[in-house]
Coordinates of C-alpha atoms and ligand atoms in Angstrom, one line a residue:
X1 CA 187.2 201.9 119.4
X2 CA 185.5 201.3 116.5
X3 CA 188.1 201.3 113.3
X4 CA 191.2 199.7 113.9
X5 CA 194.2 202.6 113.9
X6 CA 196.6 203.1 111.7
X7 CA 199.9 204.0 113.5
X8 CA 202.8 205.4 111.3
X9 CA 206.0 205.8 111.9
X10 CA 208.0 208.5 109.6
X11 CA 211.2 209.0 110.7
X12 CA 214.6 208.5 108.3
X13 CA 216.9 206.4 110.6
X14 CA 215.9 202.9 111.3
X15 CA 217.4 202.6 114.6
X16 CA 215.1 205.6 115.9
X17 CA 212.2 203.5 114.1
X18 CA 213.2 200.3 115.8
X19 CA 213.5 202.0 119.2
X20 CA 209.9 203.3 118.7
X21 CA 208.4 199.7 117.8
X22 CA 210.4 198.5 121.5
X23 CA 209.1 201.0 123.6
X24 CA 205.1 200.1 121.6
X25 CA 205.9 196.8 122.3
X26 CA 206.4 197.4 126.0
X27 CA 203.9 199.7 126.2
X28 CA 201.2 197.3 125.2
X29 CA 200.2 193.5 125.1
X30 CA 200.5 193.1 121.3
X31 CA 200.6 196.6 119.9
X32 CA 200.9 194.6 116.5
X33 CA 197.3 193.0 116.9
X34 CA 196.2 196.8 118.5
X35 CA 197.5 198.9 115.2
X36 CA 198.5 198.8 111.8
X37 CA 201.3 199.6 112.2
X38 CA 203.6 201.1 109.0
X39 CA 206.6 202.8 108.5
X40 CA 208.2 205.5 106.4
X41 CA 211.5 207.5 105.7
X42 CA 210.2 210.9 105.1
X43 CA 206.6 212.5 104.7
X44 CA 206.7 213.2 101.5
X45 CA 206.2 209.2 100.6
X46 CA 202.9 209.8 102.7
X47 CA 201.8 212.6 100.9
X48 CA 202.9 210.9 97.3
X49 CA 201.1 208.4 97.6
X50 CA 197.9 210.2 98.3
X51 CA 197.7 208.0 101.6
X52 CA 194.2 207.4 103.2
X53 CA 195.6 209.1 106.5
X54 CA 192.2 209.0 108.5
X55 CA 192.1 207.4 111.7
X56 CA 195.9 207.5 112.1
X57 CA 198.0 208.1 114.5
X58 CA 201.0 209.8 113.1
X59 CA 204.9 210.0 114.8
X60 CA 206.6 211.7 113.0
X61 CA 210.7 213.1 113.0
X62 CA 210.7 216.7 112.1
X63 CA 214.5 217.5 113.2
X64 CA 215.4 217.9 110.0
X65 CA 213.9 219.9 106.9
X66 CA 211.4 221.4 110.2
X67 CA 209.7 224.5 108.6
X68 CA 208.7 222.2 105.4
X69 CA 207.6 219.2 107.2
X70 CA 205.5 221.2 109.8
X71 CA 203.7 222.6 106.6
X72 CA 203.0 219.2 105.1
X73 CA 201.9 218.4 108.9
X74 CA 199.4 221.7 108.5
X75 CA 198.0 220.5 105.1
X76 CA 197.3 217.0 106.0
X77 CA 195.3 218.1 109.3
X78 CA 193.8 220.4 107.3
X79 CA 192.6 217.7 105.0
X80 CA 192.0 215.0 107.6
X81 CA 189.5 214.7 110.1
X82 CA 190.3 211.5 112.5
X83 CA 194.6 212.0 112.7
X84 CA 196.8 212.3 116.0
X85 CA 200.2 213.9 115.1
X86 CA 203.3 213.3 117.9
X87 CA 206.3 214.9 116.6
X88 CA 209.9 214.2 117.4
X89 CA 212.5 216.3 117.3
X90 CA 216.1 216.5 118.6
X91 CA 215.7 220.3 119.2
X92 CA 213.5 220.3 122.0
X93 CA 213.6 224.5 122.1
X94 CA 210.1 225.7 123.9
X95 CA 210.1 227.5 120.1
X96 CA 210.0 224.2 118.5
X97 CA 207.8 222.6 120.9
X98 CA 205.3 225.4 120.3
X99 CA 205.7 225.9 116.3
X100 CA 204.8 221.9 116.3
X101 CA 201.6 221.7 118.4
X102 CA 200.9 225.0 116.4
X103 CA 200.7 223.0 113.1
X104 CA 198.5 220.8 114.6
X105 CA 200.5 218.0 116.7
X106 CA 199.2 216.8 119.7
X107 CA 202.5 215.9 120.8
X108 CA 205.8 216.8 120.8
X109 CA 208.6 214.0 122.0
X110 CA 212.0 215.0 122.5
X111 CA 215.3 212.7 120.9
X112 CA 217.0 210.4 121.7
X113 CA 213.5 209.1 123.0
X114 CA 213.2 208.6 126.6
X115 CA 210.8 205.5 127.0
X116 CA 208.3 207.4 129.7
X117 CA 208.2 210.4 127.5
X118 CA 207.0 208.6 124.7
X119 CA 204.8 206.3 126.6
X120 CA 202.5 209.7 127.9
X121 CA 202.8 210.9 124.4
X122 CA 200.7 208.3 123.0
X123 CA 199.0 207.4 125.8
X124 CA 197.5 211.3 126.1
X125 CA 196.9 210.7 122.2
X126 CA 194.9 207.4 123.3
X127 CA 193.2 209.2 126.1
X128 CA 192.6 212.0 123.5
X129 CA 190.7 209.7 120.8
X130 CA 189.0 207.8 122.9
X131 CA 187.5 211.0 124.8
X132 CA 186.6 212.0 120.8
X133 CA 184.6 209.1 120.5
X134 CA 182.5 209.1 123.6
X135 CA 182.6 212.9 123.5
X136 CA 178.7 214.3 124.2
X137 CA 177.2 217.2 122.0
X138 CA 178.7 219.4 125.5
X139 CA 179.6 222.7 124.5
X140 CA 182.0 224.9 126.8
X141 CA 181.1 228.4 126.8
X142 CA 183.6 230.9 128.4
X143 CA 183.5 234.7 129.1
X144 CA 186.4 236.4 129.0
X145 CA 187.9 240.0 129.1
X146 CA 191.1 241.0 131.0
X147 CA 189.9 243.9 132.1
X148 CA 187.7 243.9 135.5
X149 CA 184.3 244.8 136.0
X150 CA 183.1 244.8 132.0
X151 CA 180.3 242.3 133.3
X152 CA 181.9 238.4 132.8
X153 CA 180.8 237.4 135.8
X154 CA 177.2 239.0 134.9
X155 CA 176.9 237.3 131.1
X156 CA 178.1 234.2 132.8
X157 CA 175.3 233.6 135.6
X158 CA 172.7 235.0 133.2
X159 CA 173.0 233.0 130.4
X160 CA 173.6 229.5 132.3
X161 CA 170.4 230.3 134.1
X162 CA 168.4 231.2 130.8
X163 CA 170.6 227.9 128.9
X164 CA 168.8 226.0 132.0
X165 CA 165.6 227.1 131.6
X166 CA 165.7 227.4 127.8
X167 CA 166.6 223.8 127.6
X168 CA 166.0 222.3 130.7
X169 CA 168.7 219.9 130.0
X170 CA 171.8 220.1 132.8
X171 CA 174.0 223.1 132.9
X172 CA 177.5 223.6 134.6
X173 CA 178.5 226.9 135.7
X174 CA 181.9 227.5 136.7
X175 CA 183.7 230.1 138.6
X176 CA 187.3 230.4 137.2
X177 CA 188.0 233.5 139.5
X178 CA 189.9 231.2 141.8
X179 CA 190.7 233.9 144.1
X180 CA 187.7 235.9 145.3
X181 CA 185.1 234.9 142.5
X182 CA 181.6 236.1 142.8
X183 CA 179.6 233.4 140.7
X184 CA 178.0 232.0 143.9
X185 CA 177.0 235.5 146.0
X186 CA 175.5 236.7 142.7
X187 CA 173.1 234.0 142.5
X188 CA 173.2 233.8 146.7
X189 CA 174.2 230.0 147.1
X190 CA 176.9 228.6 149.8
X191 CA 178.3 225.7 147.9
X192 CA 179.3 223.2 150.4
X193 CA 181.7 221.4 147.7
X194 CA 184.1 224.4 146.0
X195 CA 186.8 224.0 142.9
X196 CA 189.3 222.4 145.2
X197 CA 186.9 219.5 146.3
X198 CA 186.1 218.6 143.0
X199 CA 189.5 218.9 141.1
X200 CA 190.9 216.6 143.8
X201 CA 187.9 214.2 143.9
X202 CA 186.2 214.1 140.4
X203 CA 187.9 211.2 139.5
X204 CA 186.2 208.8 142.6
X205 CA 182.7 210.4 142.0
X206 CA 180.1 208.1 139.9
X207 CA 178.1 210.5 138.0
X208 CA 175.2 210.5 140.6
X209 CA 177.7 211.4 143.7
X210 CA 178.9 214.3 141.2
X211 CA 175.4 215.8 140.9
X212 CA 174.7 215.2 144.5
X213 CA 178.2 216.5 145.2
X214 CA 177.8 219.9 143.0
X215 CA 175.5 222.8 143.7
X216 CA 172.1 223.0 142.2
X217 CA 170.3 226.1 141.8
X218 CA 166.9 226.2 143.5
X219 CA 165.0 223.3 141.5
X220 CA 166.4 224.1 138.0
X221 CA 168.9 221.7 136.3
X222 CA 171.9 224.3 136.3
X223 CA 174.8 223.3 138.9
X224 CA 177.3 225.5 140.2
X225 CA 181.4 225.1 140.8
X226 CA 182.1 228.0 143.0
X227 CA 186.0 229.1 143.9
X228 CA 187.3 227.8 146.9
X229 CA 186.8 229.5 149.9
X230 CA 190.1 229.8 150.8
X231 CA 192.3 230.8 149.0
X232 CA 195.5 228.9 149.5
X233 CA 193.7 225.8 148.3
X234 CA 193.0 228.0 144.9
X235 CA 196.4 228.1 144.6
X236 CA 196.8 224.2 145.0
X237 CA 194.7 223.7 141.5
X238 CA 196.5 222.9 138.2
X239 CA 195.8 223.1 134.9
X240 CA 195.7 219.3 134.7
X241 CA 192.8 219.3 137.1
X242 CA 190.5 222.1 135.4
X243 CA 191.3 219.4 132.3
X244 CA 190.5 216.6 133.8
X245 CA 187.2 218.8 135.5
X246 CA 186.1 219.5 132.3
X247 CA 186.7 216.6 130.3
X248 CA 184.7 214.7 133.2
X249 CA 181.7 216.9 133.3
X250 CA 181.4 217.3 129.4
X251 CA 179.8 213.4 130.0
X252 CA 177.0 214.9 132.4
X253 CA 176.2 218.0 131.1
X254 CA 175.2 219.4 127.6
X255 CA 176.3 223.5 128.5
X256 CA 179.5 224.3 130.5
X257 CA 179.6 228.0 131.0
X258 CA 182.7 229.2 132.6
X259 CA 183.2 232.7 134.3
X260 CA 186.8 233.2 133.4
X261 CA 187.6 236.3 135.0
X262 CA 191.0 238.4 133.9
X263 CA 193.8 236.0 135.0
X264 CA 195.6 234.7 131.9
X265 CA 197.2 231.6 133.3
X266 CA 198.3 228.1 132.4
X267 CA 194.2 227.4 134.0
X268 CA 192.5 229.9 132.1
X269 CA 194.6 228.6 128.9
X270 CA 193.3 225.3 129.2
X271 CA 189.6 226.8 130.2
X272 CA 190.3 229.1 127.0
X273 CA 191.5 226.0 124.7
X274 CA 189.0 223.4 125.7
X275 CA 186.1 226.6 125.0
X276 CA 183.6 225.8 121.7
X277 CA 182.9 229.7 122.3
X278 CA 184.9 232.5 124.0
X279 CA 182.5 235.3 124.5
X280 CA 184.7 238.3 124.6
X281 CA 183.1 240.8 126.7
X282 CA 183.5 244.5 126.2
X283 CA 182.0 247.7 126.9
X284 CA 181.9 250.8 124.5
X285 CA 185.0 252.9 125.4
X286 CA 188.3 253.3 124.2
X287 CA 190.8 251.7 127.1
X288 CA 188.6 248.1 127.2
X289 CA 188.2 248.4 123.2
X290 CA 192.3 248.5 123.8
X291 CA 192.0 245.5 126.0
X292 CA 189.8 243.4 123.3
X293 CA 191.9 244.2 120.7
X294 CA 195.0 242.9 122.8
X295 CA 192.8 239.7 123.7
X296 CA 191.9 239.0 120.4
X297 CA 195.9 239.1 119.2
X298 CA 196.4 236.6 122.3
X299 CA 193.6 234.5 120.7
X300 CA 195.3 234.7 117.4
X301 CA 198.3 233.7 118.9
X302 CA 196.7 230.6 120.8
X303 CA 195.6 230.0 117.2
X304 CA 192.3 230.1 117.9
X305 CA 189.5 230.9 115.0
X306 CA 187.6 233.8 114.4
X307 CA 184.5 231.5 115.2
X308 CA 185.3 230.4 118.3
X309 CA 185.4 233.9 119.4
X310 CA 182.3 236.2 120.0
X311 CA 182.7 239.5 120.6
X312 CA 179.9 240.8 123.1
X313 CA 179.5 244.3 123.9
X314 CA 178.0 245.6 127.7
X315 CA 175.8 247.8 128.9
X316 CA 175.3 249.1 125.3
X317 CA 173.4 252.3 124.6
X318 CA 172.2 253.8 121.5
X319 CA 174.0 256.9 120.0
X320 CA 177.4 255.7 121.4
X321 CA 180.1 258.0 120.8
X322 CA 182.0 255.2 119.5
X323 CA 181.1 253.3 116.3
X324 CA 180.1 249.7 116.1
X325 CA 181.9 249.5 112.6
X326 CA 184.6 251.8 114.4
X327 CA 185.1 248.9 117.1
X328 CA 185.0 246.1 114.8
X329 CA 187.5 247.8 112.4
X330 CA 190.1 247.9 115.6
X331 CA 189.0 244.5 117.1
X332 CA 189.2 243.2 113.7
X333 CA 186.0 240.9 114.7
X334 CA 182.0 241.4 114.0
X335 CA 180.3 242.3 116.9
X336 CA 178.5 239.3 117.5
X337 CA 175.5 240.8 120.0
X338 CA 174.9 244.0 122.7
X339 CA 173.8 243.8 125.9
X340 CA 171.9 246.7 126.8
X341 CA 172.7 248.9 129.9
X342 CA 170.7 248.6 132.5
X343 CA 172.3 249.5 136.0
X344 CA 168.9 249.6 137.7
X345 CA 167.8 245.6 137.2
X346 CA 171.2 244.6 137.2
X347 CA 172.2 246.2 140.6
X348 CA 169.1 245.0 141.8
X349 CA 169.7 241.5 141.0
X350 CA 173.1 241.6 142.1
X351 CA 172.0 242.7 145.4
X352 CA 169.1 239.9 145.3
X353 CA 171.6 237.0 144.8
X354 CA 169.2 236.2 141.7
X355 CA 169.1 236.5 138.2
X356 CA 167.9 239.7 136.1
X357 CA 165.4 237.9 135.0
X358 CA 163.9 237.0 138.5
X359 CA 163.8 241.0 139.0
X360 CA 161.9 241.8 136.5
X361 CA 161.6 239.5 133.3
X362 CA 159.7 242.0 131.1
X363 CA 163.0 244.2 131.6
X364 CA 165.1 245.0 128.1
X365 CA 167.7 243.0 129.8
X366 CA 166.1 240.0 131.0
X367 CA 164.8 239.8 127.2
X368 CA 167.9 240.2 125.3
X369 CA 169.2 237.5 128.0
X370 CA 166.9 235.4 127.2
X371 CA 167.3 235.5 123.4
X372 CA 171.3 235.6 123.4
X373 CA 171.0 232.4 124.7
X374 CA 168.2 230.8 122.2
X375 CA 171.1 232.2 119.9
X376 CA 174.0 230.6 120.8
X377 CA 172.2 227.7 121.5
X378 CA 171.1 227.6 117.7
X379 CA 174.9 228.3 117.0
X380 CA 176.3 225.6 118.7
X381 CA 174.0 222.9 117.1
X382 CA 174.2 224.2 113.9
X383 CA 177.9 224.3 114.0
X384 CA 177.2 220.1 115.2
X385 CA 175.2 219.7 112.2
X386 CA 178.3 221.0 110.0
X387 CA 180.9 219.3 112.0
X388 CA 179.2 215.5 111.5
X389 CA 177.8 216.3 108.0
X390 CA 180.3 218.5 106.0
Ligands
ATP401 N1 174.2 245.3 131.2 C1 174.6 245.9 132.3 N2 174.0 247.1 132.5 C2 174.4 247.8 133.6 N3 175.3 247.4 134.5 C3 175.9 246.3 134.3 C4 175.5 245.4 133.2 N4 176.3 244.3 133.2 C5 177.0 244.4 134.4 N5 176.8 245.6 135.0 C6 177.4 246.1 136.2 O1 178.8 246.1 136.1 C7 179.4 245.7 137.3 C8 180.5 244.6 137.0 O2 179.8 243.5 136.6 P1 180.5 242.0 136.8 O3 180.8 241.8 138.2 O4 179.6 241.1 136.1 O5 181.8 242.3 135.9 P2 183.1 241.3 135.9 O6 183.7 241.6 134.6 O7 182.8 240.0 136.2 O8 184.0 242.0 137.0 P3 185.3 241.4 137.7 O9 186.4 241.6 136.8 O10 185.4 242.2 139.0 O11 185.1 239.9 138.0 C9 178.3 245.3 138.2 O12 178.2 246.2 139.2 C10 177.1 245.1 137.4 O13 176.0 245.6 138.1
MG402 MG1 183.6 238.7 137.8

């Protein structure tokens, strides 16, 4: 760590903040050498005194006065860039919980504190910052639709294949379909190491053994996670692993691309939150322009962005019935690029076990593959750029 952290405690009842400073001091060595630590009655004082809050860690009691202290929360994350906010409460309702990481806290700790509780909270904040600091320019790439057959699984195998070759620097592709995915028969491989074996052994695996252990594509630098083969072990996989899956792999690689599939799931949530761009796939007619629009009010809910969220629509054709300014009015998002349709090289590849194109690269397909993802690649660094400079 580079800066030494602030840690601040804001809660009004000095017992509760003595009970905090115990359980620090049994959590580490000499937590007062670690932090600075300081200590408030109410948020306000923080916000009065126009408080240099970066690189703070922030545990805060919101049982009282909740609504206006989860705004203050909102404003200062808003405002700060390096802060890790662990609320407290003692109404620990699922509502409350939600409403507080909603505002922006990592956190959420229940009163009267329980010590383990507390330790995980700011341990998972630890784990959090220092994953922030040694985090890669990696970007996680999801498609996404919850209704079947729109082409996810067709976007997803493409455009890892043309990230690979566009940038010839490593690129993860992951099939989220835990149950029957077809990420692997559409580019013909037989993975000998599936999701299961590398949720339950990622953690052992130097960084060589995980390249050696995952599934390269021919001699290209794209590496595929398939599903499990069977599918009781797909069942076995938590949402902590596909965490701890892709927090491990954002070290190695510099694309993730996930095949999400339909599932909404406490797995395809964490796939979904950990995402730097959901590509939300759709195809010109009115029940799957129903679906998007219900997926994009899910988004809003998870409190996603509108910039984290790309709407893509498949097997496009000119002189649609349906509007593009008639979708986007309904989906209340710009349609961010069109696939053409193409059933011939498509089938054809699907068939092949290869990518469209390896069918035929002077197709319109293979070509508008190939410069969606020169386009999201220039997205995604220029969206690094504004992150470290702005
Ligand atoms: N641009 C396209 N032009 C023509 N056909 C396409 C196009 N993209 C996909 N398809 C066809 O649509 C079908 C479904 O594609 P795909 O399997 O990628 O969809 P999916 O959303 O992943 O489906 P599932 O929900 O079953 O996983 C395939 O048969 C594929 O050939
Ligand atoms: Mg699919």
């Amino acid at each position: 760590m580079t800066e030494k952290l602030r840690l601040y405690i804001v809660d009004k009842e000095e017992n509760s903040r003595n009970i905090i400073k115990n359980y620090l001091s049994e959590t580490f060595d000499n937590y007062e050498n670690e932090f600075i630590l300081e200590e408030t009655q109410s948020i306000e004082n923080l916000a009065k005194d126009g408080l240099e809050l970066e690189n703070t860690i922030l545990l805060i009691d919101i049982s009282e006065d909740t609504e206006k202290n989860l705004e203050i929360i909102k404003r200062i994350k808003k405002e700060t860039k390096k802060i890790f906010i662990i609320t407290l409460s003692n109404k620990a309702s699922t509502e409350m919980i939600i409403k507080s990481l909603r505002s922006g806290a990592k956190e959420f700790v229940s009163k009267p504190i329980i010590k383990t509780e507390f330790q995980d909270a700011i341990k998972n904040v630890l784990n959090e910052i220092k994953n922030n600091e040694t985090e890669s320019a990696c970007k996680i790439i999801s498609t996404f639709s919850n209704k079947g057959g729109i082409g996810k699984t067709s976007i997803a195998v493409n455009l890892a294949v043309e990230l690979a070759q566009m940038s010839k620097e490593k690129v993860a592709l992951i099939d989220l379909n835990l149950q029957l995915g077809d990420v692997s028969t559409f580019l013909d491989m037989m993975p000998s190491f599936a999701m299961d074996y590398i949720a339950k052994n990622i953690e052992n695996l130097t960084e060589d053994e995980l390249l050696k252990t995952l599934s390269r594509y021919k001699n290209t630098s794209l590496y595929v996670i398939a599903d499990p083969l069977n599918i009781d072990k797909s069942q076995e996989i938590t949402a902590d692993e596909i965490k701890n899956i892709l927090t491990t792999l954002k070290k190695t690689f510099s694309y993730i691309v996930i095949d999400i599939g339909t599932n909404i799931d406490s797995k395809t949530i964490t796939a979904l939150d950990m995402s730097d761009l959901i590509l939300l796939i759709a195809i010109v007619n009115l029940p799957a322009i129903r679906s998007t629009q219900r997926c994009m009010e899910l988004f809003n809910k998870l409190g996603y962005s509108k910039d984290k969220i790309k709407l893509v629509l498949n097997r496009y054709m000119e002189n649609e019935e349906i509007k593009t300014t008639d979708i986007e009015e309904v989906v209340k998002q710009k349609v961010y690029w069109k696939i053409p349709n193409n059933y011939l090289t498509m089938m054809t590849a699907i068939n092949k076990g290869v990518p469209v194109n390896a069918v035929n690269a002077e197709a319109n397909i293979s070509i508008n593959y190939k410069e969606f993802a020169s386009k999201i690649a220039d997205y995604l660094i220029t969206q690094n750029i504004n992150k470290n400079y702005n």
